[in-house]
Tab-separated table of C-alpha atoms (C1' of nucleotides) in Angstrom:
chain	number	residue	atom	x	y	z
A	932	MET	CA	-0.166	0.082	0.400
A	933	LYS	CA	1.797	2.509	-1.072
A	934	ARG	CA	0.535	6.430	0.940
A	935	LYS	CA	0.211	9.437	-1.072
A	936	ALA	CA	1.721	12.931	0.965
A	937	VAL	CA	-0.762	15.177	2.381
A	938	PRO	CA	-2.049	17.476	-0.157
A	939	ARG	CA	-0.277	21.262	-0.446
A	940	LYS	CA	-2.510	23.748	0.418
A	941	THR	CA	-1.877	25.551	-3.153
A	942	GLN	CA	-3.736	28.436	-4.205
A	943	GLN	CA	-5.583	26.107	-6.825
A	944	ARG	CA	-6.317	23.068	-4.537
A	945	GLN	CA	-7.924	25.325	-1.687
A	946	LEU	CA	-10.064	27.348	-4.034
A	947	ILE	CA	-11.914	24.091	-6.565
A	948	SER	CA	-12.280	22.535	-2.894
A	949	LYS	CA	-14.392	25.893	-2.299
A	950	CYS	CA	-16.170	26.041	-5.604
A	951	LEU	CA	-17.232	22.462	-5.070
A	952	HIS	CA	-18.815	23.274	-2.393
A	953	GLU	CA	-20.948	26.206	-4.130
A	954	LEU	CA	-21.731	24.167	-7.176
A	955	CYS	CA	-24.014	21.719	-7.528
A	956	HIS	CA	-22.814	18.201	-9.500
A	957	PRO	CA	-20.254	20.804	-11.148
A	958	SER	CA	-18.310	19.012	-14.178
A	959	ALA	CA	-14.455	19.351	-14.337
A	960	GLU	CA	-15.310	22.638	-16.826
A	961	ASP	CA	-17.948	23.810	-14.229
A	962	VAL	CA	-15.148	23.608	-11.692
A	963	TRP	CA	-12.807	25.400	-13.987
A	964	ASN	CA	-14.770	28.444	-14.930
A	965	CYS	CA	-16.091	28.655	-10.659
A	966	VAL	CA	-12.149	28.546	-10.333
A	967	ARG	CA	-11.083	31.108	-12.637
A	968	LYS	CA	-13.191	34.036	-11.114
A	969	GLU	CA	-10.338	34.148	-8.920
A	970	ILE	CA	-7.471	33.136	-10.730
A	971	PRO	CA	-7.951	33.992	-14.155
A	972	GLY	CA	-4.992	31.339	-15.929
A	973	VAL	CA	-5.616	28.463	-14.396
A	974	ASN	CA	-5.414	25.429	-16.844
A	975	LYS	CA	-8.206	22.999	-16.727
A	976	THR	CA	-5.365	20.089	-16.305
A	977	THR	CA	-4.996	21.536	-12.754
A	978	ILE	CA	-8.728	21.199	-12.467
A	979	TYR	CA	-8.753	17.531	-13.524
A	980	ARG	CA	-6.033	16.350	-11.598
A	981	ASN	CA	-7.485	17.759	-8.937
A	982	LEU	CA	-10.769	15.924	-8.925
A	983	ARG	CA	-9.160	13.018	-9.607
A	984	ARG	CA	-7.047	13.113	-6.621
A	985	MET	CA	-9.841	13.966	-4.546
A	986	VAL	CA	-11.770	11.506	-5.868
A	987	ASP	CA	-8.819	8.248	-5.387
A	988	GLU	CA	-8.010	9.611	-1.531
A	989	GLY	CA	-12.156	9.372	-1.505
A	990	GLU	CA	-13.577	13.249	-0.575
A	991	LEU	CA	-15.456	12.898	-4.026
A	992	LYS	CA	-17.629	11.096	-5.304
A	993	CYS	CA	-18.449	11.202	-9.205
A	994	PHE	CA	-20.473	9.663	-12.015
A	995	MET	CA	-21.402	9.369	-15.222
A	996	THR	CA	-23.803	10.648	-17.225
A	997	ASP	CA	-25.522	9.735	-20.447
A	998	SER	CA	-23.229	12.375	-22.345
A	999	GLY	CA	-19.894	10.755	-21.388
A	1000	VAL	CA	-19.350	13.593	-18.554
A	1001	MET	CA	-18.019	13.022	-15.353
A	1002	LEU	CA	-20.394	14.944	-12.783
A	1003	PHE	CA	-18.635	15.461	-9.086
A	1004	ASP	CA	-20.772	15.109	-5.900
A	1005	SER	CA	-19.561	16.009	-1.984
A	1006	THR	CA	-22.294	15.056	-0.994
A	1007	LEU	CA	-20.627	11.465	-0.412
A	1008	ASP	CA	-23.450	10.033	1.894
A	1009	ARG	CA	-25.407	7.110	-0.790
A	1010	HIS	CA	-28.490	8.757	-2.047
A	1011	TYR	CA	-30.561	9.139	-5.844
A	1012	HIS	CA	-30.277	11.411	-8.628
A	1013	LEU	CA	-32.832	12.748	-9.843
A	1014	ARG	CA	-32.606	14.328	-13.665
A	1015	CYS	CA	-34.952	15.752	-15.833
A	1016	ASP	CA	-35.698	14.260	-19.203
A	1017	LYS	CA	-35.154	18.542	-20.580
A	1018	CYS	CA	-33.083	20.797	-19.108
A	1019	GLY	CA	-30.888	17.993	-17.587
A	1020	LYS	CA	-30.591	19.217	-14.538
A	1021	ILE	CA	-30.213	16.966	-11.527
A	1022	SER	CA	-31.016	17.151	-7.710
A	1023	ASP	CA	-30.498	14.751	-5.111
A	1024	ILE	CA	-32.770	12.361	-3.618
A	1025	PRO	CA	-31.596	11.002	0.004
A	1026	SER	CA	-31.615	7.558	0.172
A	1027	ALA	CA	-34.692	6.933	2.838
A	1028	LEU	CA	-36.970	5.692	1.267
A	1029	PHE	CA	-36.857	2.819	-1.554
A	1030	ASP	CA	-40.387	1.965	-2.392
A	1031	ARG	CA	-42.608	3.804	-4.320
A	1032	ILE	CA	-40.111	6.106	-5.454
A	1033	ALA	CA	-41.477	6.907	-8.212
A	1034	GLU	CA	-45.505	8.137	-6.729
A	1035	ILE	CA	-43.244	10.372	-3.922
A	1036	MET	CA	-41.523	11.923	-6.248
A	1037	GLN	CA	-44.367	12.395	-8.459
A	1038	LYS	CA	-46.461	13.508	-5.592
A	1039	GLU	CA	-44.119	15.673	-3.643
A	1040	LYS	CA	-41.448	16.995	-6.122
A	1041	GLN	CA	-43.907	16.720	-8.937
A	1042	PHE	CA	-41.247	15.771	-11.142
A	1043	LYS	CA	-42.261	13.203	-13.564
A	1044	ILE	CA	-40.937	9.800	-13.798
A	1045	THR	CA	-40.163	8.783	-16.927
A	1046	ASP	CA	-36.928	6.901	-17.058
A	1047	TYR	CA	-34.853	5.023	-14.768
A	1048	ASN	CA	-31.256	3.479	-13.942
A	1049	LEU	CA	-30.239	1.774	-10.857
A	1050	THR	CA	-26.880	0.516	-11.464
A	1051	LEU	CA	-26.192	-1.730	-8.237
A	1052	SER	CA	-21.884	-2.237	-8.187
A	1053	GLY	CA	-20.192	-4.448	-5.897
A	1054	ILE	CA	-18.283	-7.813	-6.074
A	1055	CYS	CA	-19.587	-10.741	-7.807
A	1056	ALA	CA	-20.062	-14.544	-6.880
A	1057	ASP	CA	-17.445	-15.139	-9.392
A	1058	CYS	CA	-14.553	-12.118	-8.184
A	1059	GLN	CA	-15.570	-13.261	-4.533
A	1060	GLU	CA	-14.491	-17.203	-5.201
A	1061	ARG	CA	-11.525	-16.241	-7.158
A	1062	ALA	CA	-10.251	-13.701	-4.340
A	1063	ASN	CA	-11.021	-16.722	-2.176
A	1064	ARG	CA	-8.857	-19.171	-4.653
A	1065	LYS	CA	-5.856	-16.041	-4.661
A	1066	THR	CA	-5.429	-16.618	-0.750
A	1067	SER	CA	-3.105	-19.106	-0.792
A	1068	ASN	CA	-2.130	-18.558	-4.763
A	1069	PRO	CA	-1.879	-15.393	-5.424
A	1070	ASP	CA	-1.979	-13.830	-9.500
A	1071	GLN	CA	-2.474	-11.314	-10.985
A	1072	ASP	CA	-5.547	-8.801	-10.005
A	1073	LEU	CA	-8.461	-7.818	-12.830
A	1074	GLY	CA	-9.417	-5.203	-11.320
A	1075	SER	CA	-9.834	-2.049	-13.101
B	164	MET	CA	-42.061	16.552	-38.753
B	165	LYS	CA	-39.757	14.612	-40.517
B	166	ARG	CA	-40.478	10.968	-40.866
B	167	LYS	CA	-37.006	8.565	-41.093
B	168	ALA	CA	-37.704	6.067	-43.693
B	169	VAL	CA	-37.436	2.765	-43.115
B	170	PRO	CA	-34.332	1.345	-42.824
B	171	ARG	CA	-33.005	-0.931	-46.472
B	172	LYS	CA	-31.749	-4.560	-44.767
B	173	THR	CA	-28.592	-4.126	-46.091
B	174	GLN	CA	-25.990	-6.829	-44.861
B	175	GLN	CA	-24.235	-4.663	-42.336
B	176	ARG	CA	-27.271	-3.630	-40.677
B	177	GLN	CA	-28.248	-7.520	-40.976
B	178	LEU	CA	-25.358	-8.522	-39.202
B	179	ILE	CA	-25.443	-5.659	-36.506
B	180	SER	CA	-28.923	-6.922	-35.287
B	181	LYS	CA	-27.613	-10.069	-35.030
B	182	CYS	CA	-24.969	-9.788	-32.991
B	183	LEU	CA	-27.235	-7.596	-30.487
B	184	HIS	CA	-28.900	-10.325	-30.068
B	185	GLU	CA	-25.833	-13.249	-29.566
B	186	LEU	CA	-23.911	-10.541	-27.251
B	187	CYS	CA	-24.797	-9.278	-23.732
B	188	HIS	CA	-24.464	-5.975	-22.929
B	189	PRO	CA	-21.747	-4.781	-26.057
B	190	SER	CA	-19.708	-1.602	-26.666
B	191	ALA	CA	-19.916	-0.594	-30.238
B	192	GLU	CA	-16.572	-2.082	-30.494
B	193	ASP	CA	-18.377	-6.117	-28.996
B	194	VAL	CA	-20.578	-5.258	-31.615
B	195	TRP	CA	-17.801	-4.183	-34.362
B	196	ASN	CA	-15.328	-7.385	-33.306
B	197	CYS	CA	-18.670	-9.550	-34.003
B	198	VAL	CA	-19.854	-8.126	-37.352
B	199	ARG	CA	-16.319	-7.972	-38.383
B	200	LYS	CA	-16.221	-12.366	-38.185
B	201	GLU	CA	-18.452	-12.166	-41.244
B	202	ILE	CA	-17.251	-9.286	-43.178
B	203	PRO	CA	-13.770	-8.689	-42.178
B	204	GLY	CA	-14.205	-5.308	-43.563
B	205	VAL	CA	-17.036	-3.814	-41.937
B	206	ASN	CA	-15.892	-0.450	-40.722
B	207	LYS	CA	-16.619	0.818	-37.292
B	208	THR	CA	-17.893	4.052	-38.386
B	209	THR	CA	-20.792	1.483	-39.871
B	210	ILE	CA	-21.063	0.145	-36.500
B	211	TYR	CA	-21.730	3.210	-34.744
B	212	ARG	CA	-24.333	5.257	-37.100
B	213	ASN	CA	-26.383	1.578	-37.282
B	214	LEU	CA	-26.504	1.279	-33.213
B	215	ARG	CA	-27.741	4.532	-32.617
B	216	ARG	CA	-30.535	5.118	-34.993
B	217	MET	CA	-31.565	1.730	-33.943
B	218	VAL	CA	-31.507	3.666	-30.652
B	219	ASP	CA	-33.021	6.504	-31.754
B	220	GLU	CA	-35.543	4.296	-33.410
B	221	GLY	CA	-35.976	2.687	-30.005
B	222	GLU	CA	-35.463	-0.449	-31.477
B	223	LEU	CA	-32.461	-1.246	-28.802
B	224	LYS	CA	-31.517	1.347	-25.048
B	225	CYS	CA	-28.633	2.322	-24.418
B	226	PHE	CA	-26.843	3.442	-21.022
B	227	MET	CA	-22.960	4.776	-20.296
B	228	THR	CA	-20.770	3.101	-17.618
B	229	ASP	CA	-18.439	4.573	-15.398
B	230	SER	CA	-15.505	4.759	-17.660
B	231	GLY	CA	-17.609	6.638	-20.729
B	232	VAL	CA	-18.629	4.107	-22.795
B	233	MET	CA	-21.678	3.677	-24.083
B	234	LEU	CA	-23.026	-0.165	-23.836
B	235	PHE	CA	-26.408	-1.755	-25.638
B	236	ASP	CA	-28.897	-3.323	-24.503
B	237	SER	CA	-32.106	-5.029	-26.374
B	238	THR	CA	-33.539	-6.080	-23.787
B	239	LEU	CA	-36.478	-2.925	-23.378
B	240	ASP	CA	-38.232	-3.800	-20.595
B	241	ARG	CA	-36.825	-1.453	-17.619
B	242	HIS	CA	-34.583	-3.319	-15.761
B	243	TYR	CA	-31.703	-2.805	-12.577
B	244	HIS	CA	-28.053	-3.661	-14.023
B	245	LEU	CA	-25.432	-5.096	-11.682
B	246	ARG	CA	-21.966	-4.869	-12.036
B	247	CYS	CA	-19.184	-5.889	-10.687
B	248	ASP	CA	-16.362	-4.108	-9.406
B	249	LYS	CA	-13.678	-6.259	-10.093
B	250	CYS	CA	-14.637	-7.795	-13.736
B	251	GLY	CA	-16.698	-4.920	-14.841
B	252	LYS	CA	-19.234	-7.086	-15.942
B	253	ILE	CA	-22.466	-6.489	-15.948
B	254	SER	CA	-25.889	-8.348	-15.379
B	255	ASP	CA	-29.454	-7.839	-15.160
B	256	ILE	CA	-31.980	-7.795	-12.595
B	257	PRO	CA	-35.272	-7.865	-13.659
B	258	SER	CA	-37.304	-5.046	-11.941
B	259	ALA	CA	-40.179	-7.002	-10.142
B	260	LEU	CA	-38.548	-5.761	-6.493
B	261	PHE	CA	-37.735	-2.180	-5.688
B	262	ASP	CA	-37.033	-2.818	-2.390
B	263	ARG	CA	-34.281	-4.803	-0.093
B	264	ILE	CA	-32.774	-4.975	-3.425
B	265	ALA	CA	-29.140	-4.910	-1.684
B	266	GLU	CA	-30.108	-8.116	0.890
B	267	ILE	CA	-31.519	-10.274	-2.148
B	268	MET	CA	-28.637	-9.983	-4.384
B	269	GLN	CA	-26.868	-10.478	-1.244
B	270	LYS	CA	-28.498	-14.004	-0.519
B	271	GLU	CA	-29.709	-14.723	-4.033
B	272	LYS	CA	-26.817	-14.014	-6.144
B	273	GLN	CA	-23.888	-13.823	-3.520
B	274	PHE	CA	-23.295	-10.984	-4.911
B	275	LYS	CA	-21.821	-8.681	-2.311
B	276	ILE	CA	-23.417	-4.855	-3.213
B	277	THR	CA	-20.531	-2.043	-2.179
B	278	ASP	CA	-23.017	0.621	-3.655
B	279	TYR	CA	-25.696	1.983	-6.344
B	280	ASN	CA	-26.380	4.600	-8.137
B	281	LEU	CA	-29.930	5.216	-9.263
B	282	THR	CA	-30.735	7.875	-11.739
B	283	LEU	CA	-34.560	8.317	-12.159
B	284	SER	CA	-35.602	10.509	-15.556
B	285	GLY	CA	-38.435	12.403	-16.238
B	286	ILE	CA	-39.413	16.006	-15.820
B	287	CYS	CA	-39.185	17.989	-13.112
B	288	ALA	CA	-41.605	21.128	-11.850
B	289	ASP	CA	-40.126	23.589	-13.603
B	290	CYS	CA	-39.955	21.604	-17.296
B	291	GLN	CA	-43.550	20.834	-16.852
B	292	GLU	CA	-44.653	24.838	-15.606
B	293	ARG	CA	-42.703	26.126	-18.792
B	294	ALA	CA	-44.326	23.803	-21.081
B	295	ASN	CA	-47.571	24.934	-19.535
B	296	ARG	CA	-47.188	28.494	-19.982
B	297	LYS	CA	-46.441	27.135	-23.814
B	298	THR	CA	-49.880	25.547	-23.686
B	299	SER	CA	-51.229	28.327	-26.830
B	300	ASN	CA	-48.719	25.921	-28.816
B	301	PRO	CA	-49.536	22.003	-28.007
B	302	ASP	CA	-46.387	20.164	-29.161
B	303	GLN	CA	-46.088	17.350	-26.892
B	304	ASP	CA	-48.186	16.049	-24.195
B	305	LEU	CA	-45.923	16.414	-20.891
B	306	GLY	CA	-49.781	16.706	-18.667
B	307	SER	CA	-51.668	13.891	-17.320
C	218	DG	C1'	-32.679	6.233	-61.132
C	219	DT	C1'	-32.333	8.050	-56.817
C	220	DA	C1'	-31.985	8.311	-52.231
C	221	DA	C1'	-30.199	5.401	-48.120
C	222	DT	C1'	-25.996	3.277	-46.740
C	223	DT	C1'	-20.682	2.263	-46.540
C	224	DG	C1'	-16.209	3.548	-45.582
C	225	DC	C1'	-12.555	6.444	-45.427
C	226	DA	C1'	-9.820	9.987	-42.994
C	227	DA	C1'	-10.729	14.073	-40.610
C	228	DA	C1'	-12.191	16.463	-36.629
C	229	DC	C1'	-14.479	16.639	-32.150
C	230	DG	C1'	-14.715	16.737	-27.492
C	231	DG	C1'	-14.018	15.642	-22.662
C	232	DT	C1'	-9.793	13.383	-20.146
C	233	DT	C1'	-5.612	12.132	-19.399
C	234	DT	C1'	-0.094	12.073	-19.395
C	235	DG	C1'	5.367	14.537	-20.205
C	236	DC	C1'	7.707	17.559	-19.222
C	237	DG	C1'	9.904	21.893	-17.815
C	238	DA	C1'	9.226	25.696	-14.481
C	239	DT	C1'	6.907	26.772	-9.878
C	240	DC	C1'	6.262	26.873	-5.527
C	241	DT	C1'	5.309	24.259	-0.587
C	242	DC	C1'	6.773	23.168	3.110
D	846	DG	C1'	16.690	22.593	-0.686
D	847	DA	C1'	13.132	18.872	-2.449
D	848	DG	C1'	9.730	16.846	-4.292
D	849	DA	C1'	4.843	17.889	-5.217
D	850	DT	C1'	2.019	21.232	-8.137
D	851	DC	C1'	1.706	23.618	-11.549
D	852	DG	C1'	0.756	25.013	-16.675
D	853	DC	C1'	1.150	23.875	-21.512
D	854	DA	C1'	1.581	21.103	-25.313
D	855	DA	C1'	0.195	17.083	-26.957
D	856	DA	C1'	-1.540	12.492	-26.813
D	857	DC	C1'	-5.564	9.531	-26.244
D	858	DC	C1'	-10.046	7.000	-27.278
D	859	DG	C1'	-14.637	6.375	-27.754
D	860	DT	C1'	-17.694	8.912	-30.906
D	861	DT	C1'	-19.797	11.768	-34.767
D	862	DT	C1'	-18.805	13.935	-39.159
D	863	DG	C1'	-18.575	15.420	-44.126
D	864	DC	C1'	-18.012	13.583	-48.297
D	865	DA	C1'	-17.512	10.266	-52.668
D	866	DA	C1'	-18.275	5.953	-54.289
D	867	DT	C1'	-21.215	1.814	-53.266
D	868	DT	C1'	-25.708	-0.062	-52.646
D	869	DA	C1'	-30.865	-1.780	-51.843
D	870	DC	C1'	-35.109	-0.789	-53.773
DNA sequence: GTAATTGCAAACGGTTTGCGATCTC
DNA sequence: GAGATCGCAAACCGTTTGCAATTAC
């Protein structure tokens, strides 16, 4: 296990954190635009690198949109997303209820559900078994 | 209102359909590799264009992976996806139950859920209102 | 015959990487 | 002063587009 050095408090990194708290499900570009207000010369690469590192270190979550753009989410608790088909705006649903979601959304948020996509992540039976076999005979890892 | 012409039965398109039935959640590249077995010279562009058209015409569904690759799904009914964190394999969960999913998956499929992401799509209150304001020019059915 | 479809090459857009310059600690 | 971080340019990779040649109807 390699241990990463403590991140340095650069102006850029601090501003990125600040912007993440101000913005709601921003893309890297959204963050860039926010940071640029105070550091006009920041490079997009710096934004990408810092965001990715924050995700790697667990300070931040991210998810993919249908159009292939990564969005970032400073809310670390499990929760759902509500995405409007028309304007594309994404809002949060706290992860309390799991049942009757469509009805509740319709009644309480006036959001008319037309589709949904739930992706559960975890470890499949095959991989669990493979991991068990590897505890005595370690070969290469499949992990991405 | 433009009406699309009926797709022509090209060899390529027919093979793409055939491959979609053989493959499970394929990427465009997967489909390409499958079609190439019978038409070695097919161009990837042809695959992309046909897949996109099938999606546009509702014959096919598609969704984004976390890595930004589009996957295609010939199962048109609503259903969930189960994705293994290690091997990345995606399997289907029929959309019958909505409650106690993690427990059931754990028990019945030996799948250890570590995370999930549910994105509900629909029309938000703002957009519904916006559409209502435009009611003098009725274009689509958002109401009821 | 003619409009749709293909193949090819080039473009695109979001993201990543290599590297020398700069900044934190 | 050493190593982390930055800025820049170029690469990357999946996907899309423009266009001339080919094909289905």
